[in-house]
XYZ file of C-alpha atoms in Angstrom:
764
model
C -0.280 -0.357 0.040
C 3.476 2.374 0.775
C 4.704 1.826 -2.521
C 1.146 2.612 -4.322
C 1.084 6.029 -2.569
C 4.498 6.829 -3.266
C 4.170 5.821 -7.147
C 0.424 8.100 -6.817
C 2.825 10.801 -5.398
C 5.511 10.582 -7.699
C 3.080 10.757 -10.937
C 0.969 13.167 -9.195
C 4.062 15.603 -9.103
C 5.469 15.161 -12.057
C 1.580 16.139 -13.848
C 1.932 19.012 -11.405
C 5.004 19.845 -12.934
C 4.235 19.353 -16.303
C 1.012 21.812 -15.997
C 3.197 24.388 -14.673
C 5.230 24.551 -17.743
C 2.308 24.202 -19.739
C 0.514 27.366 -17.747
C 3.960 29.501 -18.154
C 4.161 28.709 -21.793
C 0.614 29.378 -22.738
C -0.308 31.985 -20.179
C -3.256 29.288 -19.558
C -5.775 29.944 -17.223
C -4.776 27.125 -14.672
C -1.799 27.595 -12.168
C -0.278 24.409 -10.634
C -0.092 24.952 -6.622
C 3.855 25.955 -5.799
C 5.784 28.066 -2.959
C 6.454 31.645 -3.898
C 9.468 32.677 -2.154
C 9.101 36.730 -0.718
C 11.634 38.990 0.934
C 13.722 41.709 0.925
C 17.946 41.556 -0.647
C 19.979 40.231 2.604
C 16.660 38.125 4.257
C 18.081 34.877 3.414
C 15.653 34.007 0.719
C 18.143 32.414 -1.774
C 20.073 30.373 1.679
C 16.852 29.254 2.725
C 15.744 27.617 -1.057
C 18.870 25.903 -0.977
C 18.330 24.831 2.328
C 15.043 23.247 1.924
C 16.400 21.365 -1.641
C 19.801 20.362 0.538
C 21.938 21.462 -1.804
C 23.361 24.488 -3.017
C 23.256 25.685 -6.497
C 23.110 29.874 -6.712
C 24.934 32.523 -5.115
C 24.366 33.774 -2.235
C 25.234 37.417 -0.325
C 24.406 41.097 -0.218
C 23.268 42.849 -3.660
C 20.959 41.821 -6.122
C 21.572 37.993 -6.951
C 18.250 37.401 -8.447
C 16.735 39.196 -11.634
C 14.766 36.402 -12.694
C 12.608 34.397 -10.701
C 14.015 30.560 -10.383
C 11.235 28.067 -10.113
C 12.590 24.552 -8.820
C 10.062 21.611 -9.402
C 11.753 19.362 -6.465
C 11.244 15.550 -6.419
C 12.018 12.926 -4.132
C 14.267 10.030 -5.185
C 16.005 7.852 -3.134
C 17.940 6.361 -5.839
C 19.828 10.060 -6.335
C 23.006 10.031 -4.085
C 23.519 13.404 -6.286
C 21.275 16.062 -7.693
C 19.697 15.388 -10.841
C 19.335 18.972 -12.602
C 17.827 19.580 -16.050
C 17.432 23.201 -17.542
C 14.245 23.882 -19.225
C 14.652 25.581 -22.716
C 13.707 29.284 -22.881
C 13.150 28.668 -26.237
C 10.913 25.571 -26.341
C 9.972 24.957 -22.998
C 9.034 21.324 -23.778
C 12.800 20.554 -23.894
C 14.668 20.117 -20.850
C 18.513 19.425 -20.677
C 20.628 17.723 -17.927
C 23.032 20.282 -16.630
C 25.746 20.280 -13.583
C 25.228 22.595 -10.483
C 27.792 24.588 -11.457
C 26.970 24.394 -15.052
C 23.349 25.985 -13.662
C 24.930 28.207 -11.810
C 26.758 29.762 -14.021
C 24.410 30.297 -16.208
C 22.026 32.373 -13.895
C 25.146 33.946 -13.416
C 25.281 34.975 -16.993
C 21.455 35.510 -16.829
C 22.319 38.267 -13.830
C 24.872 40.175 -15.756
C 22.963 40.052 -19.349
C 19.950 42.026 -17.466
C 22.101 44.269 -15.730
C 23.233 45.769 -18.585
C 19.886 46.092 -19.677
C 17.128 49.035 -19.155
C 15.020 47.020 -17.377
C 17.055 44.768 -15.277
C 15.063 42.563 -14.239
C 12.853 39.710 -16.239
C 9.276 38.254 -14.793
C 10.252 35.157 -17.590
C 10.985 31.906 -15.018
C 14.355 30.382 -15.074
C 12.757 26.824 -14.611
C 15.158 23.861 -12.905
C 13.723 20.209 -12.549
C 15.503 18.519 -9.638
C 16.009 14.910 -8.260
C 17.575 14.522 -5.292
C 17.345 11.661 -2.331
C 17.579 15.009 0.097
C 14.731 16.651 -1.869
C 11.001 17.533 -0.871
C 8.121 17.299 -3.024
C 8.031 20.770 -3.719
C 7.754 23.474 -6.605
C 9.343 26.336 -5.016
C 9.302 29.676 -7.189
C 12.478 31.997 -5.626
C 11.832 35.670 -6.866
C 14.426 38.858 -6.970
C 14.652 40.287 -3.586
C 12.666 43.627 -2.795
C 14.976 46.832 -2.489
C 14.344 48.975 0.292
C 16.401 52.473 -1.244
C 16.954 55.607 0.333
C 14.751 58.724 -0.810
C 17.380 60.857 -2.029
C 17.437 62.174 -5.358
C 21.037 60.415 -5.807
C 19.247 57.129 -5.705
C 16.650 57.454 -8.335
C 18.212 54.505 -10.078
C 18.041 52.215 -7.213
C 14.270 53.517 -6.371
C 13.430 52.573 -10.395
C 15.112 49.404 -9.343
C 12.812 48.762 -6.679
C 10.048 49.783 -8.239
C 10.249 47.218 -10.758
C 11.280 43.826 -8.324
C 8.324 44.715 -6.364
C 6.216 45.078 -9.588
C 7.072 41.640 -10.642
C 6.921 40.332 -7.523
C 3.050 41.527 -7.029
C 2.434 40.111 -10.404
C 3.908 36.491 -9.408
C 1.572 36.960 -6.071
C -1.445 37.710 -7.523
C -1.647 33.636 -8.896
C -4.380 32.416 -6.436
C -3.058 28.856 -6.436
C 0.325 30.147 -4.876
C 1.586 29.506 -1.145
C 3.402 32.734 -0.159
C 6.608 32.490 1.852
C 6.861 35.839 3.484
C 10.139 36.075 4.964
C 11.003 38.616 7.544
C 14.445 39.422 8.896
C 13.337 41.202 12.267
C 13.406 40.729 16.010
C 10.558 43.373 16.561
C 7.137 41.814 14.884
C 6.081 44.807 14.673
C 8.219 45.627 11.992
C 6.644 44.784 8.858
C 9.146 45.346 5.880
C 8.080 42.025 3.545
C 4.317 41.671 5.248
C 3.673 45.767 3.897
C 4.222 44.241 0.046
C 2.706 40.667 0.679
C -0.780 42.267 2.163
C -1.399 44.161 -0.635
C -2.091 41.381 -2.160
C -3.449 39.009 0.052
C -4.598 41.029 2.852
C -5.476 38.348 5.784
C -2.342 36.639 4.708
C -4.734 33.342 4.257
C -2.665 31.794 1.781
C 0.823 33.007 3.389
C 3.372 31.680 5.815
C 5.894 33.622 7.404
C 9.465 32.842 8.486
C 11.710 34.707 10.517
C 15.327 34.031 8.972
C 18.969 34.163 10.760
C 17.025 32.946 14.293
C 21.213 32.069 15.337
C 22.257 35.807 14.883
C 18.498 36.951 16.775
C 18.819 35.071 19.869
C 21.449 36.401 21.251
C 19.972 39.608 21.237
C 17.240 38.870 23.960
C 18.348 39.738 27.353
C 14.899 38.412 28.832
C 13.131 35.385 28.289
C 9.809 37.696 28.224
C 11.309 38.523 25.284
C 11.600 35.333 23.755
C 8.203 34.526 24.642
C 6.674 37.383 22.452
C 8.968 36.403 19.657
C 8.300 32.969 19.402
C 4.426 33.538 19.788
C 3.575 36.787 18.726
C 0.227 38.198 19.686
C -2.963 38.236 17.366
C -3.142 42.078 16.986
C 0.938 42.264 15.814
C 0.306 39.729 13.222
C -2.918 40.992 11.188
C -5.019 37.876 9.669
C -4.895 34.249 9.706
C -1.515 33.357 8.412
C -1.104 29.678 7.226
C 0.257 27.342 10.102
C -0.706 30.284 12.832
C 2.190 30.949 13.857
C 5.467 32.117 12.365
C 8.608 29.768 11.598
C 11.802 30.108 12.830
C 15.107 28.723 10.109
C 18.825 29.087 10.681
C 20.622 28.230 7.741
C 24.467 27.876 8.700
C 26.946 29.762 6.341
C 29.435 28.600 4.383
C 29.558 27.183 0.635
C 29.916 23.619 -0.317
C 33.148 23.070 -2.746
C 36.637 22.257 -3.111
C 38.420 25.699 -2.913
C 40.344 26.771 0.000
C 37.446 29.408 1.246
C 34.712 26.307 1.133
C 33.544 25.538 4.449
C 31.645 21.806 3.538
C 33.478 19.399 0.859
C 29.969 17.828 0.147
C 26.240 18.499 0.013
C 25.959 15.820 2.569
C 28.049 17.760 4.956
C 25.926 21.015 4.112
C 22.291 19.264 5.000
C 24.540 17.475 8.518
C 25.061 21.519 9.425
C 21.809 22.316 8.543
C 20.608 19.605 11.249
C 23.167 20.917 13.653
C 22.170 24.183 13.363
C 18.444 23.105 13.890
C 19.574 21.388 17.323
C 22.000 24.211 18.735
C 18.957 26.992 18.207
C 16.451 24.815 20.048
C 19.303 24.267 22.907
C 19.772 28.038 22.912
C 15.976 28.773 22.739
C 15.660 26.608 25.870
C 18.472 28.233 27.523
C 16.907 31.420 26.860
C 13.759 30.395 28.398
C 14.833 28.654 31.121
C 12.084 25.443 30.186
C 11.667 22.984 27.634
C 10.179 23.872 24.290
C 6.323 22.183 23.662
C 6.161 20.100 21.237
C 3.899 23.026 19.026
C 6.699 25.230 19.948
C 9.515 22.623 18.209
C 7.302 22.203 15.507
C 8.048 25.601 14.300
C 11.707 25.594 14.510
C 14.255 24.780 11.666
C 14.424 24.391 8.285
C 13.309 20.834 8.150
C 9.808 21.586 10.219
C 9.158 24.232 7.555
C 9.687 21.870 4.428
C 7.877 19.201 6.346
C 4.949 21.591 6.705
C 5.427 23.221 3.191
C 5.542 19.537 1.398
C 2.509 18.526 3.355
C 0.110 21.692 2.542
C 0.996 21.556 -1.302
C 0.145 17.657 -1.385
C -2.860 18.910 0.384
C -3.642 21.591 -2.170
C -2.177 18.782 -5.035
C -5.382 16.553 -4.366
C -8.006 18.788 -3.807
C -7.110 20.937 -6.853
C -7.325 17.486 -9.099
C -10.938 17.543 -9.572
C -10.731 21.358 -10.851
C -7.722 20.945 -13.081
C -9.486 18.244 -15.471
C -12.398 20.820 -16.516
C -10.208 23.931 -16.935
C -7.966 20.886 -19.000
C -10.948 20.254 -20.657
C -11.870 23.782 -21.820
C -8.489 24.163 -22.804
C -8.259 20.968 -24.840
C -11.704 22.019 -26.675
C -10.260 25.855 -27.445
C -7.063 24.426 -28.507
C -9.001 22.001 -31.560
C -11.330 24.683 -32.368
C -8.122 27.034 -32.958
C -6.596 24.188 -35.063
C -9.909 23.817 -36.947
C -9.842 27.676 -37.816
C -6.051 26.955 -38.976
C -7.069 24.661 -41.028
C -9.741 26.385 -42.401
C -7.686 29.308 -43.450
C -5.324 27.378 -44.976
C -7.992 25.838 -47.292
C -9.272 29.086 -48.363
C -6.095 31.096 -49.521
C -6.950 31.579 -53.323
C -7.720 34.338 -54.773
C -11.608 34.429 -55.135
C -12.223 33.346 -51.832
C -9.891 36.103 -50.317
C -11.783 38.986 -52.713
C -14.631 37.278 -50.774
C -13.559 37.638 -47.367
C -12.225 41.133 -48.126
C -15.459 42.249 -49.194
C -17.208 41.092 -46.670
C -14.874 42.539 -44.246
C -15.546 45.786 -45.714
C -18.899 45.874 -44.777
C -18.185 44.681 -41.399
C -16.052 47.199 -40.681
C -18.230 50.353 -42.107
C -21.266 48.458 -39.977
C -19.032 48.721 -36.461
C -18.215 52.244 -37.346
C -21.269 53.293 -37.817
C -22.493 51.375 -34.886
C -19.966 53.187 -32.730
C -21.296 57.147 -34.038
C -24.676 55.943 -33.254
C -23.958 54.711 -30.066
C -23.507 51.392 -28.289
C -22.522 49.417 -25.176
C -20.533 46.847 -26.522
C -17.061 47.903 -26.215
C -16.092 48.011 -22.407
C -15.842 51.774 -21.533
C -12.894 50.943 -19.027
C -10.985 49.477 -22.314
C -11.811 52.146 -24.839
C -13.227 54.999 -23.038
C -11.672 58.258 -22.398
C -12.418 61.229 -19.479
C -12.529 64.602 -20.725
C -8.956 64.704 -18.785
C -7.654 61.555 -21.180
C -9.150 63.320 -24.348
C -7.734 66.631 -23.374
C -3.955 64.926 -23.234
C -4.601 62.312 -26.274
C -6.206 64.823 -28.639
C -5.615 68.255 -27.285
C -7.353 70.744 -25.168
C -9.083 74.165 -26.477
C -6.903 76.861 -25.096
C -7.524 80.665 -25.743
C -4.824 83.183 -26.294
C -4.338 83.342 -22.125
C -3.314 79.591 -22.055
C -5.623 78.832 -19.330
C -7.701 75.757 -19.336
C -11.253 75.489 -18.540
C -11.855 73.316 -15.193
C -12.497 70.168 -17.108
C -15.954 69.546 -14.517
C -17.754 72.566 -15.870
C -18.791 70.229 -18.624
C -21.594 67.471 -18.629
C -20.023 63.737 -18.685
C -16.485 64.967 -18.047
C -15.822 62.313 -15.695
C -17.419 59.722 -17.576
C -15.437 57.194 -19.788
C -16.847 57.838 -23.679
C -16.124 56.996 -27.066
C -17.411 57.016 -30.430
C -20.713 59.358 -30.933
C -20.791 59.841 -27.586
C -17.511 61.550 -27.287
C -18.021 63.748 -30.627
C -21.016 65.421 -29.355
C -19.259 66.090 -25.626
C -16.386 67.247 -27.701
C -18.628 69.757 -29.688
C -20.402 70.894 -26.350
C -17.025 71.730 -24.713
C -16.176 73.780 -28.320
C -19.728 75.612 -27.866
C -19.098 76.325 -23.841
C -15.899 77.570 -24.050
C -16.367 79.663 -27.739
C -19.719 80.474 -26.662
C -18.289 82.425 -23.368
C -15.255 84.280 -24.402
C -15.416 88.408 -24.247
C -13.340 90.429 -26.611
C -10.027 91.200 -25.649
C -9.220 94.493 -23.929
C -8.536 97.331 -26.099
C -6.264 100.009 -25.664
C -6.135 103.727 -25.788
C -2.883 103.370 -28.169
C -4.839 100.889 -30.559
C -8.146 103.091 -30.806
C -5.393 106.165 -31.662
C -3.214 103.884 -34.249
C -6.122 102.025 -35.537
C -8.011 105.560 -36.795
C -4.873 106.533 -39.526
C -5.313 108.707 -42.208
C -8.169 108.626 -44.702
C -7.211 108.778 -48.654
C -8.795 112.135 -49.486
C -9.149 113.405 -45.375
C -7.177 112.904 -42.163
C -10.371 113.420 -40.321
C -11.161 110.402 -37.945
C -13.969 107.685 -38.813
C -14.719 106.037 -35.280
C -16.738 103.256 -37.077
C -14.044 102.076 -39.156
C -11.637 102.215 -36.387
C -13.897 99.921 -34.578
C -14.305 97.530 -37.215
C -10.238 97.642 -37.626
C -9.898 96.772 -34.348
C -12.818 94.261 -33.995
C -12.302 92.219 -36.905
C -8.680 91.632 -35.552
C -9.245 90.640 -32.241
C -11.841 88.161 -33.672
C -9.067 86.619 -36.113
C -6.632 86.392 -33.455
C -8.917 84.884 -30.730
C -10.693 82.347 -32.799
C -8.537 80.933 -35.668
C -6.334 78.789 -32.967
C -9.843 77.510 -31.857
C -10.502 75.854 -35.552
C -7.250 73.746 -35.624
C -7.467 72.810 -32.069
C -11.433 71.909 -32.694
C -10.416 69.553 -36.249
C -7.038 67.550 -33.915
C -9.446 66.988 -31.052
C -12.071 65.440 -33.509
C -9.983 64.036 -35.451
C -8.429 62.195 -32.919
C -11.722 60.929 -31.836
C -12.426 59.845 -35.228
C -9.153 57.861 -35.162
C -10.113 56.061 -32.238
C -12.981 54.127 -33.718
C -10.557 52.157 -35.781
C -9.472 50.254 -32.574
C -12.885 49.452 -31.320
C -14.293 48.797 -34.369
C -11.400 45.908 -34.933
C -11.872 45.050 -31.279
C -15.971 44.361 -32.045
C -14.893 42.555 -35.043
C -12.915 40.263 -32.869
C -15.344 39.857 -30.264
C -18.107 38.912 -33.082
C -15.258 36.379 -34.637
C -15.307 38.163 -37.789
C -11.593 39.492 -37.455
C -9.594 38.371 -40.673
C -6.596 37.395 -37.866
C -3.122 36.276 -39.877
C -4.083 39.154 -42.780
C -1.853 42.353 -41.392
C -1.092 43.323 -44.823
C -4.815 43.765 -45.270
C -5.572 45.400 -42.494
C -2.976 47.596 -42.480
C -4.208 48.781 -45.761
C -7.775 48.962 -44.231
C -6.527 51.383 -41.502
C -4.290 53.141 -43.549
C -7.011 54.273 -46.056
C -9.469 54.809 -43.082
C -6.900 57.472 -41.335
C -5.828 59.131 -44.788
C -9.797 59.535 -45.268
C -9.995 61.123 -41.695
C -7.067 63.029 -41.823
C -7.868 64.633 -45.150
C -11.434 64.960 -44.460
C -10.479 66.981 -41.180
C -8.015 68.903 -43.073
C -10.635 69.987 -46.311
C -13.229 70.905 -43.188
C -11.093 73.065 -41.308
C -9.538 75.222 -45.022
C -13.815 75.551 -45.071
C -14.060 76.826 -41.716
C -11.261 79.481 -42.293
C -12.742 80.791 -45.416
C -15.471 81.453 -43.125
C -13.622 83.222 -40.965
C -11.598 85.481 -43.061
C -14.755 86.286 -44.948
C -15.939 87.734 -41.697
C -13.231 89.380 -40.364
C -12.138 90.819 -43.537
C -15.555 92.615 -44.355
C -18.112 94.346 -41.443
C -21.693 93.673 -42.712
C -23.401 95.549 -40.099
C -26.545 93.006 -41.138
C -25.033 90.838 -38.811
C -23.968 92.767 -35.588
C -27.471 94.694 -34.830
C -28.713 91.488 -33.411
C -27.730 93.020 -30.079
C -28.464 96.617 -30.936
C -31.357 97.442 -27.782
C -27.670 96.639 -25.718
C -25.629 98.864 -27.594
C -28.202 101.703 -27.104
C -28.531 100.725 -23.682
C -25.018 100.878 -23.147
C -24.611 104.560 -24.653
C -27.682 105.521 -22.987
C -26.038 104.875 -19.493
C -23.185 107.155 -19.435
C -23.038 110.847 -19.337
C -19.714 112.826 -19.779
C -19.369 116.615 -20.010
C -17.414 116.836 -23.266
C -18.349 119.431 -25.613
C -18.906 117.256 -28.210
C -21.619 115.729 -26.244
C -23.700 118.791 -25.545
C -23.219 119.491 -29.047
C -24.568 116.086 -30.296
C -27.460 116.510 -28.147
C -27.858 120.139 -29.167
C -28.080 119.717 -33.001
C -31.140 121.327 -34.866
C -33.764 119.340 -36.409
C -32.544 121.132 -40.001
C -28.926 119.466 -39.733
C -28.868 116.379 -41.190
C -26.583 113.785 -39.091
C -25.477 112.016 -41.983
C -23.867 115.313 -43.059
C -21.481 114.869 -40.279
C -18.734 112.326 -41.731
C -16.312 110.366 -39.681
C -18.828 110.795 -36.566
C -20.058 107.826 -35.067
C -23.494 109.395 -34.472
C -23.180 109.730 -38.134
C -22.458 106.110 -38.597
C -25.245 104.991 -36.043
C -27.825 107.476 -36.414
C -30.302 105.459 -34.174
C -28.542 105.365 -31.033
C -27.716 108.022 -28.436
C -24.500 108.431 -26.831
C -25.515 110.863 -24.459
C -28.004 111.304 -21.516
C -31.681 110.140 -21.788
C -33.073 112.969 -23.915
C -35.921 112.233 -26.591
C -36.130 114.290 -30.121
C -38.884 116.074 -28.780
C -36.970 117.671 -26.161
C -33.937 118.551 -28.978
C -36.825 120.155 -31.332
C -37.961 122.031 -27.823
C -34.707 123.327 -27.444
C -34.081 124.385 -30.785
C -37.318 126.368 -30.600
C -35.802 128.199 -27.565
C -33.145 128.882 -29.737
C -33.350 131.804 -31.708
C -30.018 132.163 -32.771
C -28.144 130.363 -35.863
C -25.189 131.421 -35.067
C -25.305 129.464 -31.578
C -26.311 125.984 -33.465
C -23.036 126.647 -36.363
C -20.643 127.059 -32.911
C -22.074 123.748 -31.807
C -21.640 121.862 -34.855
C -18.237 123.445 -34.876
C -17.336 121.941 -31.489
C -18.697 118.661 -32.155
C -16.302 118.663 -35.491
C -13.743 119.871 -34.038
C -14.030 117.172 -31.119
C -14.624 114.402 -33.356
C -13.301 114.956 -36.864
C -10.232 117.009 -36.669
C -9.246 116.568 -33.197
C -7.035 113.651 -32.021
C -7.581 113.672 -28.597
C -9.353 110.596 -27.375
C -11.846 111.587 -24.850
C -13.771 109.380 -22.797
C -17.024 109.670 -24.667
C -15.249 108.648 -28.076
C -13.631 105.599 -26.304
C -16.500 104.296 -24.670
C -18.212 104.551 -28.261
C -15.517 102.677 -29.976
C -15.357 99.953 -27.175
C -19.003 99.272 -27.420
C -18.812 98.893 -30.947
C -16.136 96.717 -31.266
C -18.009 94.448 -28.357
C -20.745 94.324 -30.026
C -19.077 93.904 -33.632
C -16.936 90.824 -31.814
C -19.597 89.286 -30.607
C -21.371 88.874 -34.134
C -18.265 87.480 -35.283
C -18.474 85.018 -31.811
C -22.135 83.911 -32.493
C -21.390 83.628 -36.548
C -17.800 81.540 -36.049
C -19.614 79.295 -33.388
C -22.621 77.909 -35.550
C -21.087 77.930 -38.691
C -17.866 75.924 -37.654
C -20.044 73.338 -35.769
C -22.414 73.200 -38.608
C -19.157 72.811 -41.301
C -17.745 69.883 -39.164
C -20.778 68.058 -39.224
C -21.098 68.250 -42.490
C -18.245 67.845 -43.989
C -16.118 65.562 -40.985
C -18.575 63.606 -39.472
C -20.897 63.337 -42.231
C -18.567 61.713 -44.985
C -17.680 59.127 -42.605
C -21.545 57.819 -43.641
C -21.649 58.842 -46.801
C -18.437 58.994 -48.746
C -16.152 56.421 -46.870
C -17.635 53.444 -48.186
C -17.742 54.342 -51.301
C -14.008 55.408 -50.829
C -12.658 52.096 -49.237
C -14.491 50.105 -51.913
C -12.543 51.915 -54.355
C -9.669 51.523 -52.615
C -10.062 47.786 -52.194
C -10.868 46.587 -55.901
C -8.236 48.673 -56.845
C -6.123 46.882 -54.635
C -7.026 43.647 -55.862
C -6.805 44.583 -59.219
C -3.323 45.230 -59.146
C -1.956 42.532 -57.053
C -3.342 40.225 -54.943
C -0.373 38.400 -53.285
C 0.516 41.980 -52.095
C -2.741 43.119 -50.522
C -2.802 39.408 -49.007
C 0.701 38.514 -48.828
C -0.237 34.852 -49.588
C 2.994 33.154 -49.651
C 4.516 34.307 -46.233
C 0.950 33.659 -45.038
C 1.115 30.128 -45.960
C 4.058 29.978 -44.275
C 3.150 31.253 -41.308
C -0.171 29.447 -40.893
C 1.985 26.189 -41.537
C 3.973 26.899 -38.807
C 0.913 27.566 -36.445
C -0.630 24.714 -37.301
C 2.617 22.789 -36.205
C 2.503 24.711 -33.022
C -0.905 23.975 -32.068
C -0.830 20.520 -33.278
C 1.966 19.784 -30.326
C 0.256 21.903 -28.092
C -3.089 19.976 -28.668
C -0.948 16.456 -27.676
C 0.378 18.512 -24.640
C -2.801 19.021 -23.168
C -4.184 15.709 -24.173
C -1.723 14.062 -22.609
C -1.480 15.640 -19.409
C -5.392 15.842 -19.054
C -5.305 11.877 -19.400
C -3.046 11.627 -16.975
C -4.847 13.584 -14.019
C -7.661 11.943 -15.039
C -5.832 8.670 -14.372
C -4.668 10.281 -11.015
C -8.347 11.344 -10.080
C -9.207 7.777 -10.763
C -6.450 6.547 -8.171
C -6.943 8.920 -5.154
C -10.710 8.011 -5.622
C -10.133 4.659 -5.166
C -8.392 5.549 -1.821
C -10.706 5.899 0.838
C -7.537 7.402 2.774
C -4.175 8.506 1.472
C -1.397 8.548 4.437
C 0.854 11.551 4.711
C 3.879 10.422 3.408
C 7.382 12.794 3.568
C 10.011 9.980 2.642
C 12.630 13.361 2.467
C 11.942 14.793 5.708
C 12.830 10.868 7.532
C 16.544 11.442 6.426
């Protein structure tokens, strides 16, 4: 019965080792249970792993000695007096080459040196070693690079970057739910949680974590009182949060010194090294009992020493293996079906590599692609927003922001749906709404007195002033400089949104199984045609909008700017001054035509009142009371002197110019906003619906007529599909063999009422 159990366990370990390799190679959704060793540099990770194995194979010491995770598939074999090691090939995981311990050590050193010269300096790809040895437990252990705790100074930025890379790598490994985490702490005070801080980010309750205090032999002399030792061996529950595996930490010591024949070697053989581990364990127990002044209980002894940790891990892993067997079989069945479907699809693709069928596939893809584009513009929730959506902050970063001449961006929170991750038509609508909101709220830039005087200039036939012309010159200049950048920003933003439709459409096609996998040349052609169409359409649309802006800011049509006439009248009526010109304007005789006052603002805007609320009837009565024509002529002369002949800019004239500029600027803004939105909708959005299909079809048919081999790259595609077929067939055979192996194991385990715990390696 015992021999049958040993054989069953041996087959079980072998099957799980193969499963672990398959999971690493294929990134399959199943993981074989394994022990993941996590600790900081100099915590003694590699030394502990070697002690668990019973032989030395790696560099041990300060600094970074492990730059790739090292996976050790250890198997107990009583016939192996020396470790029998096989190194799994990085290029072909199905191959494992027998290597000596020095050769494996040299390979690990070479990999560390290679990675040290690279930018990242660390790699998540595992070095996989299979080991058989009479002192090995039946374990799969993954030794990870040591965590780094760099100083915060700027001069340590390189080390800080390495620390982030290592922590990211270790965190990724800990994500595998099947892994048992071996958390190493080199401290004499359990309130210091250097490694636990990282581990608890992934396993908050420590429910799959065993804690190990390393270098026990160096800590025992540090305790002055027996009560300190008691707290260290049995820490209170409040100190160790969660529910750790084994209910209490383990305590280990690994004797220093290396195995070898060199002068500085301490041990001549792995047998001596193993005996030193046993002796160190006995010495630690004796030292603890001496410090405590009492004998250790059986429970306490079961937590002290490498052998106790190895027994615990082996039994725990065996239980996980046996519990997982019924769950692994359905996963392998699913993977087998998936791989079978993949092989069928490859055979189907190989059989369809003729020109007629490829043309049909290309045209069908064309129609489906356009359908997905239309669906995205109309609105859909099929594509996940967390993957393809953009918040307004993301959109501004990737597609550009609406920024005025002052360089200030409007807070994104003021825009509706700014925090939502949108794509397609919804994102287009939000961008246009932001454009309306920002441009619609723009005020005319400040006007200086110098600008007004410079804008007056000299007429071609006289040197008088024309304030209506002055206002037009200033307004169109300000409007052109203000609004032209927004056209480029709007075009860039909407082009970004349209280009994002391409990868989302491809995702939808892949999801529906309509994607032309393997036809990268054809797909690149479609993508290039779409992007070129989007860019050229946006450029043409922007040019139309630029022409509109140029026409609006080149010639002022007052019919565009009299919408706010009442507001302008109210503005002009609201102020009153003491300028002579003001009095003159209010005292003009009804017999004098306002059109006869060249250059005056009142002549251009005869129905506005630049002074206080004085009605025409008041002017008439005032003129009736004035019997002297000389008085009217004098006031007319004063008016001409203050507006036409005098270049001294008075407050009233300045305010009139300012009011006219504001009105013209507002009219240009309203026209620009409506025109830009309408043109981008008509000449950018709509062509995607009504012009793109014909353009893509024309490009497609033209390509089909030229050279089909260049469109679909048939020769390379046939070679690529043939290679994929061979790889998939090998993968299918491996999964099938592994599936049958686990079925046999499951039957053997089910036939046993009770499988006794068996750990021959620990009985030595």
